[in-house]
Every structure is written in structure tokens, then in C-alpha cells.
GROMACS .gro file of C-alpha atoms in nm:
model
  424
    1MET     CA    1   0.447  -3.200  13.029
    2HIS     CA    2   0.515  -3.126  12.661
    3ASP     CA    3   0.296  -3.206  12.362
    4ILE     CA    4   0.482  -3.425  12.113
    5ARG     CA    5   0.274  -3.271  11.837
    6ALA     CA    6   0.433  -2.929  11.907
    7ILE     CA    7   0.782  -3.087  11.908
    8ARG     CA    8   0.693  -3.252  11.580
    9ALA     CA    9   0.579  -2.915  11.435
   10ASP     CA   10   0.897  -2.737  11.529
   11PRO     CA   11   1.179  -2.948  11.653
   12ALA     CA   12   1.449  -2.671  11.624
   13ALA     CA   13   1.238  -2.447  11.841
   14PHE     CA   14   1.202  -2.708  12.107
   15ASP     CA   15   1.579  -2.780  12.113
   16ALA     CA   16   1.654  -2.412  12.132
   17ALA     CA   17   1.403  -2.383  12.435
   18MET     CA   18   1.579  -2.678  12.614
   19ALA     CA   19   1.926  -2.522  12.541
   20ARG     CA   20   1.802  -2.219  12.741
   21ARG     CA   21   1.767  -2.465  13.030
   22GLY     CA   22   2.122  -2.602  12.975
   23LEU     CA   23   2.000  -2.926  12.814
   24PRO     CA   24   2.133  -3.096  12.500
   25PRO     CA   25   1.908  -3.141  12.195
   26GLN     CA   26   1.599  -3.356  12.267
   27ALA     CA   27   1.382  -3.345  11.965
   28GLY     CA   28   1.571  -3.590  11.726
   29SER     CA   29   1.556  -3.883  11.968
   30LEU     CA   30   1.204  -3.812  12.077
   31LEU     CA   31   1.075  -3.780  11.713
   32ALA     CA   32   1.260  -4.106  11.622
   33LEU     CA   33   1.055  -4.279  11.899
   34ASP     CA   34   0.748  -4.104  11.789
   35ALA     CA   35   0.807  -4.209  11.425
   36ASP     CA   36   0.833  -4.571  11.543
   37ARG     CA   37   0.523  -4.536  11.743
   38ARG     CA   38   0.327  -4.392  11.451
   39ALA     CA   39   0.454  -4.648  11.210
   40ALA     CA   40   0.345  -4.924  11.436
   41ILE     CA   41  -0.004  -4.761  11.476
   42GLY     CA   42  -0.023  -4.729  11.093
   43SER     CA   43   0.063  -5.091  11.049
   44VAL     CA   44  -0.202  -5.193  11.305
   45GLU     CA   45  -0.458  -4.995  11.115
   46LYS     CA   46  -0.367  -5.164  10.789
   47LEU     CA   47  -0.380  -5.507  10.946
   48ARG     CA   48  -0.715  -5.437  11.103
   49GLU     CA   49  -0.855  -5.325  10.756
   50ALA     CA   50  -0.703  -5.647  10.594
   51ARG     CA   51  -0.852  -5.858  10.872
   52ASN     CA   52  -1.197  -5.703  10.834
   53ALA     CA   53  -1.183  -5.780  10.464
   54LEU     CA   54  -1.081  -6.132  10.523
   55SER     CA   55  -1.348  -6.178  10.773
   56ARG     CA   56  -1.613  -6.060  10.521
   57ARG     CA   57  -1.470  -6.315  10.266
   58ILE     CA   58  -1.479  -6.591  10.527
   59GLY     CA   59  -1.843  -6.514  10.611
   60GLU     CA   60  -1.926  -6.518  10.241
   61GLY     CA   61  -1.748  -6.842  10.186
   62ARG     CA   62  -1.906  -7.026  10.481
   63ARG     CA   63  -2.244  -6.928  10.360
   64GLY     CA   64  -2.153  -7.093  10.019
   65GLY     CA   65  -2.019  -7.401  10.199
   66GLN     CA   66  -1.652  -7.329  10.120
   67ASP     CA   67  -1.351  -7.439  10.339
   68MET     CA   68  -1.219  -7.115  10.484
   69ALA     CA   69  -0.942  -7.273  10.704
   70ALA     CA   70  -0.657  -7.099  10.518
   71LEU     CA   71  -0.818  -6.756  10.531
   72GLU     CA   72  -0.897  -6.813  10.906
   73ALA     CA   73  -0.530  -6.904  10.960
   74GLU     CA   74  -0.436  -6.574  10.796
   75VAL     CA   75  -0.678  -6.383  11.015
   76THR     CA   76  -0.528  -6.542  11.326
   77ALA     CA   77  -0.170  -6.459  11.205
   78GLY     CA   78  -0.279  -6.108  11.131
   79LYS     CA   79  -0.423  -6.069  11.472
   80THR     CA   80  -0.104  -6.195  11.638
   81GLU     CA   81   0.106  -5.954  11.442
   82SER     CA   82  -0.136  -5.677  11.530
   83GLU     CA   83  -0.103  -5.751  11.896
   84THR     CA   84   0.275  -5.740  11.870
   85LEU     CA   85   0.266  -5.408  11.693
   86GLU     CA   86   0.024  -5.263  11.949
   87ARG     CA   87   0.271  -5.371  12.234
   88ASP     CA   88   0.545  -5.197  12.042
   89ALA     CA   89   0.341  -4.875  11.998
   90ALA     CA   90   0.257  -4.881  12.374
   91GLN     CA   91   0.617  -4.925  12.465
   92ARG     CA   92   0.740  -4.641  12.241
   93ASP     CA   93   0.453  -4.429  12.390
   94ALA     CA   94   0.565  -4.510  12.743
   95GLU     CA   95   0.932  -4.421  12.648
   96ILE     CA   96   0.831  -4.095  12.506
   97ARG     CA   97   0.613  -4.006  12.817
   98ALA     CA   98   0.909  -4.114  13.040
   99ARG     CA   99   1.139  -3.869  12.846
  100LEU     CA  100   0.888  -3.585  12.835
  101GLU     CA  101   0.803  -3.599  13.209
  102THR     CA  102   1.164  -3.517  13.310
  103LEU     CA  103   1.200  -3.226  13.081
  104PRO     CA  104   1.129  -2.879  13.225
  105ASN     CA  105   0.880  -2.621  13.103
  106LEU     CA  106   0.939  -2.383  12.811
  107LEU     CA  107   1.062  -2.047  12.947
  108ASP     CA  108   0.875  -1.726  12.869
  109PRO     CA  109   1.069  -1.506  12.607
  110ALA     CA  110   1.102  -1.232  12.883
  111VAL     CA  111   1.309  -1.456  13.103
  112PRO     CA  112   1.682  -1.356  13.085
  113ASP     CA  113   1.941  -1.609  12.993
  114GLY     CA  114   2.182  -1.707  13.262
  115ALA     CA  115   2.316  -2.012  13.442
  116ASP     CA  116   2.234  -1.912  13.806
  117GLU     CA  117   2.106  -1.644  14.036
  118ARG     CA  118   2.381  -1.407  13.941
  119ALA     CA  119   2.200  -1.346  13.610
  120ASN     CA  120   1.858  -1.265  13.786
  121VAL     CA  121   1.727  -0.913  13.720
  122VAL     CA  122   1.615  -0.683  13.992
  123LEU     CA  123   1.301  -0.510  13.868
  124ALA     CA  124   1.197  -0.293  14.156
  125GLN     CA  125   1.278  -0.223  14.505
  126HIS     CA  126   1.036  -0.109  14.780
  127GLY     CA  127   1.180   0.048  15.095
  128ALA     CA  128   1.540   0.106  15.198
  129PRO     CA  129   1.732  -0.124  15.431
  130PRO     CA  130   1.703   0.027  15.779
  131ASP     CA  131   1.976   0.177  15.991
  132PRO     CA  132   1.881   0.068  16.340
  133GLY     CA  133   2.168   0.282  16.490
  134PHE     CA  134   2.330  -0.030  16.644
  135PRO     CA  135   2.492  -0.351  16.513
  136PRO     CA  136   2.192  -0.559  16.397
  137ARG     CA  137   2.175  -0.919  16.521
  138GLN     CA  138   2.069  -1.224  16.324
  139HIS     CA  139   1.726  -1.385  16.413
  140PHE     CA  140   1.881  -1.684  16.587
  141GLU     CA  141   2.088  -1.457  16.814
  142LEU     CA  142   1.775  -1.254  16.896
  143GLY     CA  143   1.565  -1.558  16.953
  144GLU     CA  144   1.806  -1.744  17.174
  145ALA     CA  145   1.868  -1.427  17.381
  146LEU     CA  146   1.490  -1.394  17.429
  147GLY     CA  147   1.477  -1.757  17.536
  148MET     CA  148   1.203  -1.817  17.274
  149MET     CA  149   1.399  -1.995  16.993
  150GLU     CA  150   1.554  -2.328  17.062
  151PHE     CA  151   1.767  -2.538  16.833
  152ALA     CA  152   1.923  -2.780  17.071
  153ALA     CA  153   1.585  -2.877  17.202
  154ALA     CA  154   1.464  -2.933  16.846
  155ALA     CA  155   1.760  -3.148  16.757
  156LYS     CA  156   1.691  -3.367  17.068
  157LEU     CA  157   1.337  -3.415  16.941
  158ALA     CA  158   1.399  -3.449  16.560
  159GLY     CA  159   1.749  -3.381  16.448
  160SER     CA  160   1.901  -3.089  16.265
  161ARG     CA  161   1.702  -2.828  16.066
  162PHE     CA  162   1.415  -2.802  16.314
  163THR     CA  163   1.324  -2.528  16.555
  164VAL     CA  164   1.125  -2.498  16.873
  165LEU     CA  165   0.959  -2.157  16.922
  166ARG     CA  166   0.827  -2.053  17.274
  167GLY     CA  167   0.606  -1.787  17.400
  168GLY     CA  168   0.600  -1.455  17.217
  169LEU     CA  169   0.779  -1.592  16.905
  170ALA     CA  170   0.547  -1.887  16.879
  171ARG     CA  171   0.258  -1.638  16.903
  172LEU     CA  172   0.412  -1.415  16.641
  173GLU     CA  173   0.450  -1.707  16.406
  174ARG     CA  174   0.079  -1.793  16.446
  175ALA     CA  175  -0.018  -1.424  16.410
  176LEU     CA  176   0.172  -1.395  16.078
  177GLY     CA  177  -0.002  -1.697  15.932
  178GLN     CA  178  -0.343  -1.579  16.043
  179PHE     CA  179  -0.285  -1.221  15.927
  180MET     CA  180  -0.179  -1.348  15.571
  181LEU     CA  181  -0.486  -1.573  15.545
  182ASP     CA  182  -0.711  -1.293  15.648
  183LEU     CA  183  -0.564  -1.061  15.391
  184HIS     CA  184  -0.581  -1.310  15.099
  185THR     CA  185  -0.936  -1.420  15.173
  186ARG     CA  186  -1.087  -1.086  15.274
  187GLU     CA  187  -0.904  -0.841  15.046
  188HIS     CA  188  -0.763  -1.047  14.753
  189GLY     CA  189  -1.045  -1.281  14.670
  190TYR     CA  190  -0.877  -1.614  14.745
  191GLU     CA  191  -1.085  -1.906  14.879
  192GLU     CA  192  -0.940  -2.065  15.197
  193ILE     CA  193  -0.873  -2.438  15.159
  194SER     CA  194  -0.759  -2.686  15.430
  195PRO     CA  195  -0.603  -2.964  15.226
  196PRO     CA  196  -0.443  -3.299  15.309
  197LEU     CA  197  -0.075  -3.274  15.415
  198LEU     CA  198  -0.019  -3.638  15.286
  199VAL     CA  199  -0.071  -3.710  14.912
  200ASN     CA  200  -0.030  -3.987  14.657
  201ASP     CA  201   0.209  -4.034  14.371
  202ALA     CA  202  -0.045  -3.895  14.119
  203THR     CA  203  -0.078  -3.564  14.303
  204LEU     CA  204   0.302  -3.499  14.317
  205TYR     CA  205   0.331  -3.611  13.957
  206GLY     CA  206   0.069  -3.358  13.854
  207THR     CA  207   0.263  -3.062  13.977
  208GLY     CA  208   0.599  -3.192  13.858
  209GLN     CA  209   0.768  -3.309  14.178
  210LEU     CA  210   0.760  -3.657  14.070
  211PRO     CA  211   0.952  -3.852  13.930
  212LYS     CA  212   1.240  -3.600  13.903
  213PHE     CA  213   1.259  -3.460  14.262
  214ALA     CA  214   1.175  -3.761  14.476
  215GLU     CA  215   1.487  -3.718  14.679
  216ASP     CA  216   1.382  -3.378  14.801
  217LEU     CA  217   1.061  -3.526  14.949
  218PHE     CA  218   0.962  -3.722  15.271
  219ARG     CA  219   0.775  -4.058  15.201
  220THR     CA  220   0.564  -4.243  15.454
  221THR     CA  221   0.583  -4.625  15.502
  222ASP     CA  222   0.245  -4.672  15.323
  223GLY     CA  223   0.361  -4.502  15.007
  224ARG     CA  224   0.225  -4.147  15.054
  225TRP     CA  225   0.419  -3.827  15.061
  226LEU     CA  226   0.435  -3.529  15.292
  227ILE     CA  227   0.368  -3.213  15.096
  228PRO     CA  228   0.658  -2.980  15.010
  229THR     CA  229   0.415  -2.703  14.970
  230ALA     CA  230   0.044  -2.656  14.954
  231GLU     CA  231   0.074  -2.588  14.586
  232VAL     CA  232   0.067  -2.962  14.533
  233PRO     CA  233  -0.280  -3.031  14.680
  234LEU     CA  234  -0.440  -2.707  14.579
  235THR     CA  235  -0.343  -2.729  14.211
  236ASN     CA  236  -0.437  -3.099  14.192
  237LEU     CA  237  -0.797  -3.010  14.285
  238ALA     CA  238  -0.824  -2.938  13.909
  239ARG     CA  239  -0.680  -3.276  13.815
  240ASP     CA  240  -0.901  -3.468  13.574
  241GLU     CA  241  -1.163  -3.199  13.574
  242ILE     CA  242  -1.326  -3.000  13.305
  243LEU     CA  243  -1.399  -2.654  13.441
  244PRO     CA  244  -1.656  -2.417  13.287
  245LEU     CA  245  -1.477  -2.122  13.143
  246ALA     CA  246  -1.712  -1.884  13.342
  247SER     CA  247  -1.577  -2.034  13.674
  248LEU     CA  248  -1.223  -1.917  13.590
  249PRO     CA  249  -1.007  -1.781  13.748
  250ARG     CA  250  -1.015  -1.994  14.053
  251ARG     CA  251  -0.811  -1.859  14.338
  252MET     CA  252  -0.721  -2.060  14.645
  253THR     CA  253  -0.503  -2.007  14.951
  254ALA     CA  254  -0.393  -2.238  15.238
  255LEU     CA  255  -0.181  -2.218  15.551
  256THR     CA  256  -0.011  -2.551  15.589
  257GLY     CA  257   0.296  -2.720  15.725
  258CYS     CA  258   0.553  -2.788  15.450
  259PHE     CA  259   0.817  -3.068  15.460
  260ARG     CA  260   1.126  -3.075  15.247
  261ALA     CA  261   1.432  -3.313  15.270
  262GLU     CA  262   1.661  -3.034  15.155
  263ALA     CA  263   1.882  -3.308  15.002
  264GLY     CA  264   2.083  -3.059  14.796
  265ALA     CA  265   2.131  -2.809  15.074
  266ALA     CA  266   2.408  -2.971  15.266
  267GLY     CA  267   2.622  -2.685  15.430
  268ARG     CA  268   2.383  -2.412  15.346
  269ASP     CA  269   2.205  -2.193  15.607
  270THR     CA  270   2.288  -2.442  15.873
  271ARG     CA  271   2.240  -2.188  16.161
  272GLY     CA  272   1.896  -2.057  16.235
  273MET     CA  273   1.561  -2.134  16.076
  274LEU     CA  274   1.611  -2.005  15.714
  275ARG     CA  275   1.619  -2.362  15.565
  276GLN     CA  276   1.417  -2.610  15.767
  277HIS     CA  277   1.282  -2.959  15.701
  278GLN     CA  278   0.942  -2.835  15.836
  279PHE     CA  279   0.802  -2.486  15.804
  280GLN     CA  280   0.464  -2.306  15.757
  281LYS     CA  281   0.371  -2.132  15.443
  282VAL     CA  282   0.067  -1.945  15.307
  283GLU     CA  283   0.034  -2.056  14.951
  284LEU     CA  284  -0.152  -1.888  14.668
  285VAL     CA  285  -0.277  -2.091  14.358
  286SER     CA  286  -0.470  -1.971  14.059
  287ILE     CA  287  -0.640  -2.173  13.785
  288THR     CA  288  -0.708  -1.952  13.482
  289ALA     CA  289  -0.792  -1.949  13.123
  290PRO     CA  290  -0.473  -1.934  12.897
  291GLU     CA  291  -0.524  -1.570  12.792
  292ASP     CA  292  -0.554  -1.450  13.149
  293SER     CA  293  -0.244  -1.611  13.316
  294ASP     CA  294   0.001  -1.338  13.255
  295ALA     CA  295  -0.222  -1.080  13.403
  296GLU     CA  296  -0.295  -1.318  13.694
  297HIS     CA  297   0.080  -1.367  13.754
  298GLU     CA  298   0.118  -0.986  13.802
  299ARG     CA  299  -0.178  -0.984  14.027
  300MET     CA  300  -0.059  -1.271  14.248
  301THR     CA  301   0.280  -1.132  14.287
  302ALA     CA  302   0.122  -0.797  14.393
  303CYS     CA  303  -0.084  -0.977  14.651
  304ALA     CA  304   0.235  -1.123  14.802
  305GLU     CA  305   0.396  -0.787  14.791
  306THR     CA  306   0.100  -0.638  14.987
  307VAL     CA  307   0.199  -0.875  15.280
  308LEU     CA  308   0.553  -0.736  15.294
  309ARG     CA  309   0.438  -0.379  15.272
  310LEU     CA  310   0.197  -0.413  15.552
  311LEU     CA  311   0.463  -0.586  15.755
  312GLU     CA  312   0.681  -0.283  15.691
  313LEU     CA  313   0.972  -0.477  15.543
  314PRO     CA  314   1.209  -0.363  15.270
  315PHE     CA  315   1.182  -0.605  14.970
  316ARG     CA  316   1.257  -0.618  14.599
  317ARG     CA  317   1.100  -0.799  14.299
  318VAL     CA  318   1.341  -1.012  14.097
  319LEU     CA  319   1.294  -1.179  13.757
  320LEU     CA  320   1.461  -1.517  13.772
  321CYS     CA  321   1.696  -1.607  13.483
  322ALA     CA  322   1.677  -1.930  13.277
  323GLY     CA  323   1.911  -2.127  13.504
  324ASP     CA  324   1.736  -2.031  13.816
  325THR     CA  325   1.378  -2.088  13.708
  326GLY     CA  326   1.205  -2.389  13.859
  327PHE     CA  327   1.123  -2.706  13.661
  328SER     CA  328   0.741  -2.643  13.618
  329ALA     CA  329   0.764  -2.266  13.571
  330ALA     CA  330   0.761  -2.067  13.254
  331LYS     CA  331   0.838  -1.744  13.429
  332THR     CA  332   0.896  -1.660  13.801
  333TYR     CA  333   0.918  -1.352  14.013
  334ASP     CA  334   1.100  -1.388  14.344
  335LEU     CA  335   1.037  -1.144  14.630
  336GLU     CA  336   1.352  -1.083  14.830
  337VAL     CA  337   1.343  -0.928  15.180
  338TRP     CA  338   1.616  -0.751  15.337
  339LEU     CA  339   1.769  -0.926  15.653
  340PRO     CA  340   1.979  -0.672  15.841
  341GLY     CA  341   2.146  -0.937  16.062
  342GLN     CA  342   2.284  -1.099  15.746
  343GLY     CA  343   2.323  -0.784  15.554
  344ALA     CA  344   2.158  -0.959  15.257
  345TRP     CA  345   1.845  -0.992  15.037
  346ARG     CA  346   1.685  -1.339  15.081
  347GLU     CA  347   1.392  -1.493  14.897
  348ILE     CA  348   1.070  -1.497  15.091
  349SER     CA  349   0.827  -1.571  14.807
  350SER     CA  350   0.836  -1.722  14.451
  351CYS     CA  351   0.541  -1.647  14.216
  352SER     CA  352   0.539  -1.866  13.908
  353ASN     CA  353   0.329  -1.896  13.588
  354CYS     CA  354   0.331  -2.257  13.480
  355ARG     CA  355   0.110  -2.206  13.174
  356ASP     CA  356  -0.035  -2.541  13.061
  357PHE     CA  357   0.268  -2.750  13.176
  358GLN     CA  358   0.106  -2.888  13.498
  359ALA     CA  359  -0.233  -2.899  13.342
  360ARG     CA  360  -0.121  -3.138  13.072
  361ARG     CA  361   0.021  -3.368  13.340
  362MET     CA  362  -0.296  -3.340  13.537
  363ASN     CA  363  -0.542  -3.343  13.252
  364ALA     CA  364  -0.691  -3.028  13.394
  365ARG     CA  365  -0.910  -2.867  13.125
  366PHE     CA  366  -1.177  -2.601  13.064
  367ARG     CA  367  -1.480  -2.596  12.830
  368ALA     CA  368  -1.504  -2.297  12.628
  369ALA     CA  369  -1.801  -2.069  12.599
  370ASP     CA  370  -1.929  -2.252  12.294
  371GLY     CA  371  -1.995  -2.555  12.521
  372LYS     CA  372  -1.780  -2.785  12.302
  373THR     CA  373  -1.424  -2.675  12.277
  374LEU     CA  374  -1.185  -2.806  12.538
  375GLY     CA  375  -0.847  -2.656  12.632
  376PHE     CA  376  -0.597  -2.689  12.907
  377VAL     CA  377  -0.609  -2.444  13.188
  378HIS     CA  378  -0.313  -2.244  13.306
  379THR     CA  379  -0.189  -2.292  13.670
  380LEU     CA  380   0.000  -2.044  13.888
  381ASN     CA  381   0.134  -2.059  14.238
  382GLY     CA  382   0.318  -1.838  14.480
  383ALA     CA  383   0.397  -1.804  14.848
  384GLY     CA  384   0.196  -1.545  15.002
  385VAL     CA  385   0.431  -1.568  15.198
  386ALA     CA  386   0.663  -1.813  15.379
  387VAL     CA  387   0.572  -1.777  15.739
  388GLY     CA  388   0.907  -1.878  15.892
  389ARG     CA  389   1.091  -1.636  15.674
  390ALA     CA  390   0.850  -1.361  15.746
  391LEU     CA  391   0.909  -1.434  16.113
  392ILE     CA  392   1.294  -1.394  16.056
  393ALA     CA  393   1.237  -1.069  15.860
  394VAL     CA  394   1.015  -0.916  16.112
  395MET     CA  395   1.256  -0.999  16.402
  396GLU     CA  396   1.556  -0.866  16.219
  397ASN     CA  397   1.398  -0.551  16.066
  398HIS     CA  398   1.204  -0.459  16.379
  399GLN     CA  399   1.466  -0.549  16.636
  400LEU     CA  400   1.526  -0.286  16.902
  401ALA     CA  401   1.849  -0.198  17.086
  402ASP     CA  402   1.746  -0.394  17.398
  403GLY     CA  403   1.700  -0.719  17.195
  404SER     CA  404   1.323  -0.695  17.193
  405ILE     CA  405   1.118  -0.710  16.879
  406GLY     CA  406   0.884  -0.445  16.761
  407VAL     CA  407   0.545  -0.545  16.647
  408PRO     CA  408   0.422  -0.408  16.310
  409ALA     CA  409   0.092  -0.232  16.355
  410VAL     CA  410  -0.092  -0.475  16.129
  411LEU     CA  411  -0.009  -0.764  16.365
  412ALA     CA  412  -0.094  -0.596  16.691
  413PRO     CA  413  -0.456  -0.714  16.679
  414TYR     CA  414  -0.339  -1.075  16.656
  415LEU     CA  415  -0.112  -1.029  16.945
  416GLY     CA  416  -0.365  -0.869  17.201
  417GLY     CA  417  -0.247  -0.518  17.114
  418ALA     CA  418   0.109  -0.588  17.215
  419GLY     CA  419   0.366  -0.344  17.071
  420ARG     CA  420   0.677  -0.555  17.124
  421ILE     CA  421   0.785  -0.902  17.206
  422GLY     CA  422   1.045  -0.934  17.488
  423GLY     CA  423   1.201  -0.635  17.667
  424THR     CA  424   1.037  -0.438  17.949
   0.00000   0.00000   0.00000
């Protein structure tokens, strides 16, 4: 959410920021509504002052036995006019808020211009794509051949974009989630949270999914929503709170199911389990003081990178361009993992600094060290990492010639010491 006062202070800068997002000028029409609202509020104040003065005259007149009917009628008329103006001001305020809540966050100056992912910038690459010495297969080919990944069975149960995992692959998926949670809680200082998977409107509004992205979500018959990511409940734990500065940063992690309608993904990644309606993800969320969020962004991304290093996966860090940066984010790093079966880099984690954009929507604040000053916190979120995509990456990068899957050393303790899945 944007601050109308900041737009008022520099409308040209705000329009330039929206232009980077591919949007037309916004400040003029917003400030016209704001001017009407402020004028109405000013008139209400003047009417209130006049009404108070008349009330004093009426009181004095009554004490002197005078007929104050005319002045009393004037007070009543002034009150009626004031109520009308207050409704006008409230309406303009609602219109401003409705406009602001659909406008994306301001981008960090470091974010490159560009309309789509073709303008993203690769910052670093870790590890080289492996040469297995045989034609690599895609994850769904490997999984189906092992009899451990079933799409027809999932379609029978739920429709398209679902998967049934069996045996070793089901256990590998569980191992990946547990490994990531252990790493982030034991080594990276995140507090493990088990949040609700169903949330209300206010919770999705706070992180920016509502009202703009309702079609991407699943809603229940009683008006609640299935979470698209644990970012939603974790970040909203700070909603309507005033946090002591000394308690920041707050770092939280959760392994949850995530549910997405994928309304805009028709025809994309229809084979396999890259793009599902239901998947598991380990989420990382940080609540920080404003001056610390940039450093926290680097730290969070490094935590997600550690997962990929320990899983022995080639990956690269990518800075997203303006057209590819999400609605609530000021700056986003994507981590892309190499998938030999596809012969392509695919996103496995996005780590975003949202600055105070979500905090303003949530009214999430901190109290400064002086005990008086209040400010909005900064919020950050990232995947640490997507479990289903990690499963795919492990399968494809650690596949063996006989179709079995090698187990990265870090996962062996979660799999009873097994060195491979499938094969003999």
C-alpha cells in the first residue's frame, strides 16, 4: 500500500515509478480525489467551529431569556451539511484506498528495466550442469518408470495438475521438507511455525493477494481461502502489532501445503509436477527494521542457496527485472536450478524484499528505542525452497543410467541411510 502523502510530495516520481511497472500515470487522478477529500474535511472543520460558536451564543441567549430558535435552526442546518461533507470525505477516502490497493510496490533502483523474464539479469552461477554420460530423462519419465509417480491416479482423484507419489519418492519428498526445516531452524536461526492453511480476507489482503489476485486462489464455501504460500499467515502474524525494535528481526519458517488455481497457466508445464494446484514448500519470512531489510534480503537468499548447495544441485541467482517482479516486491532474487531432462534453468525459489508495502496494508509497526516513535516494519519472504521442485531437481540431477535416483549425502539420514531410490 502506498502513502498518499508521499505521492502528494512528489507526484512525478510516483508516476515514473508506476511507468517502470508498465502502468499509465496515476498521481493526477489520485491527487484530485485527495484534494476533494481534504477540501471536504476542511469544510467540516470550519462548520464545526461555526457550530461551536453558535452553541455558545445560544447558551448565553437562553440564560438571558432570549428566543434562540433561529440560531438553533442554523446549528441544525450546519450539522446536516457537516454530515454530508463527512460522507463525501469518507467516500473519497474509500476511492483512494481502492485505487492504491491495486497498485504495485515501488521498485528498488537496482531492479533492471524490462517487460518480462528476458530482461532478468544472471548475477552468479554455482556449479555446472552435469554430463551424466547418457540421455537424461525428465522427472515424470523417471518417476513413472519407477512406478512411484502417478498422474492418471491423481487425475481420477482430483483432476489435472495433481500427483500421487508412492514409496521411495513419497519418502524422498518428506525427507526434503524435513531436511530444509532442520537446516533453517538449527543453522539459520528461523523459528518453526505451524500456521493455519485456511485464512480470512484480511490476511490475504495484508500480503497483497487480495483484491487483485483472487482468481489465482481457492476459496471455501464459508468464505475462507486456502493459502497460496505460508508467506501469507507467517507475515500476518505481525498484523496490527507494535513490535519492540529490540525484538527485530523476527525470522520464521514453515513447511506447509500450498494451493494455487494457476488460472493464468493454461497450457504451461502440463506434463509432470512442475506446476501444480497443490504442492509443499518451506517458506522463510523475516520482519525487520527498515534499515536492516536490504542486508536481510541477502541473508535470506543465501539461506535458500545453502539448501541447493547441500543437495548438490547446479543453480544460479537471478535479479528480476521490472516486468517480472511481483506485485508486493520492491526487489526479488530468483534461484534457478538446472533440470537436465528439460535442458533448462527453472525457478525453485523467489526471495523478495517488500519494504513497508505489506506492513502498511497490515498496519504492522515497530516502536523505536526512544519508546515513542512508531514506524512501519519491513517484510521479506522467500522459498527455502519449494519441495516439489527440489524433488524434481534431485531426480533429474542425480539420476543414474539404470533409471534409479542417487540420494544426496545430506538426505541419507532421512532415508534410513539409503544411497539410492529404485534400482538394485
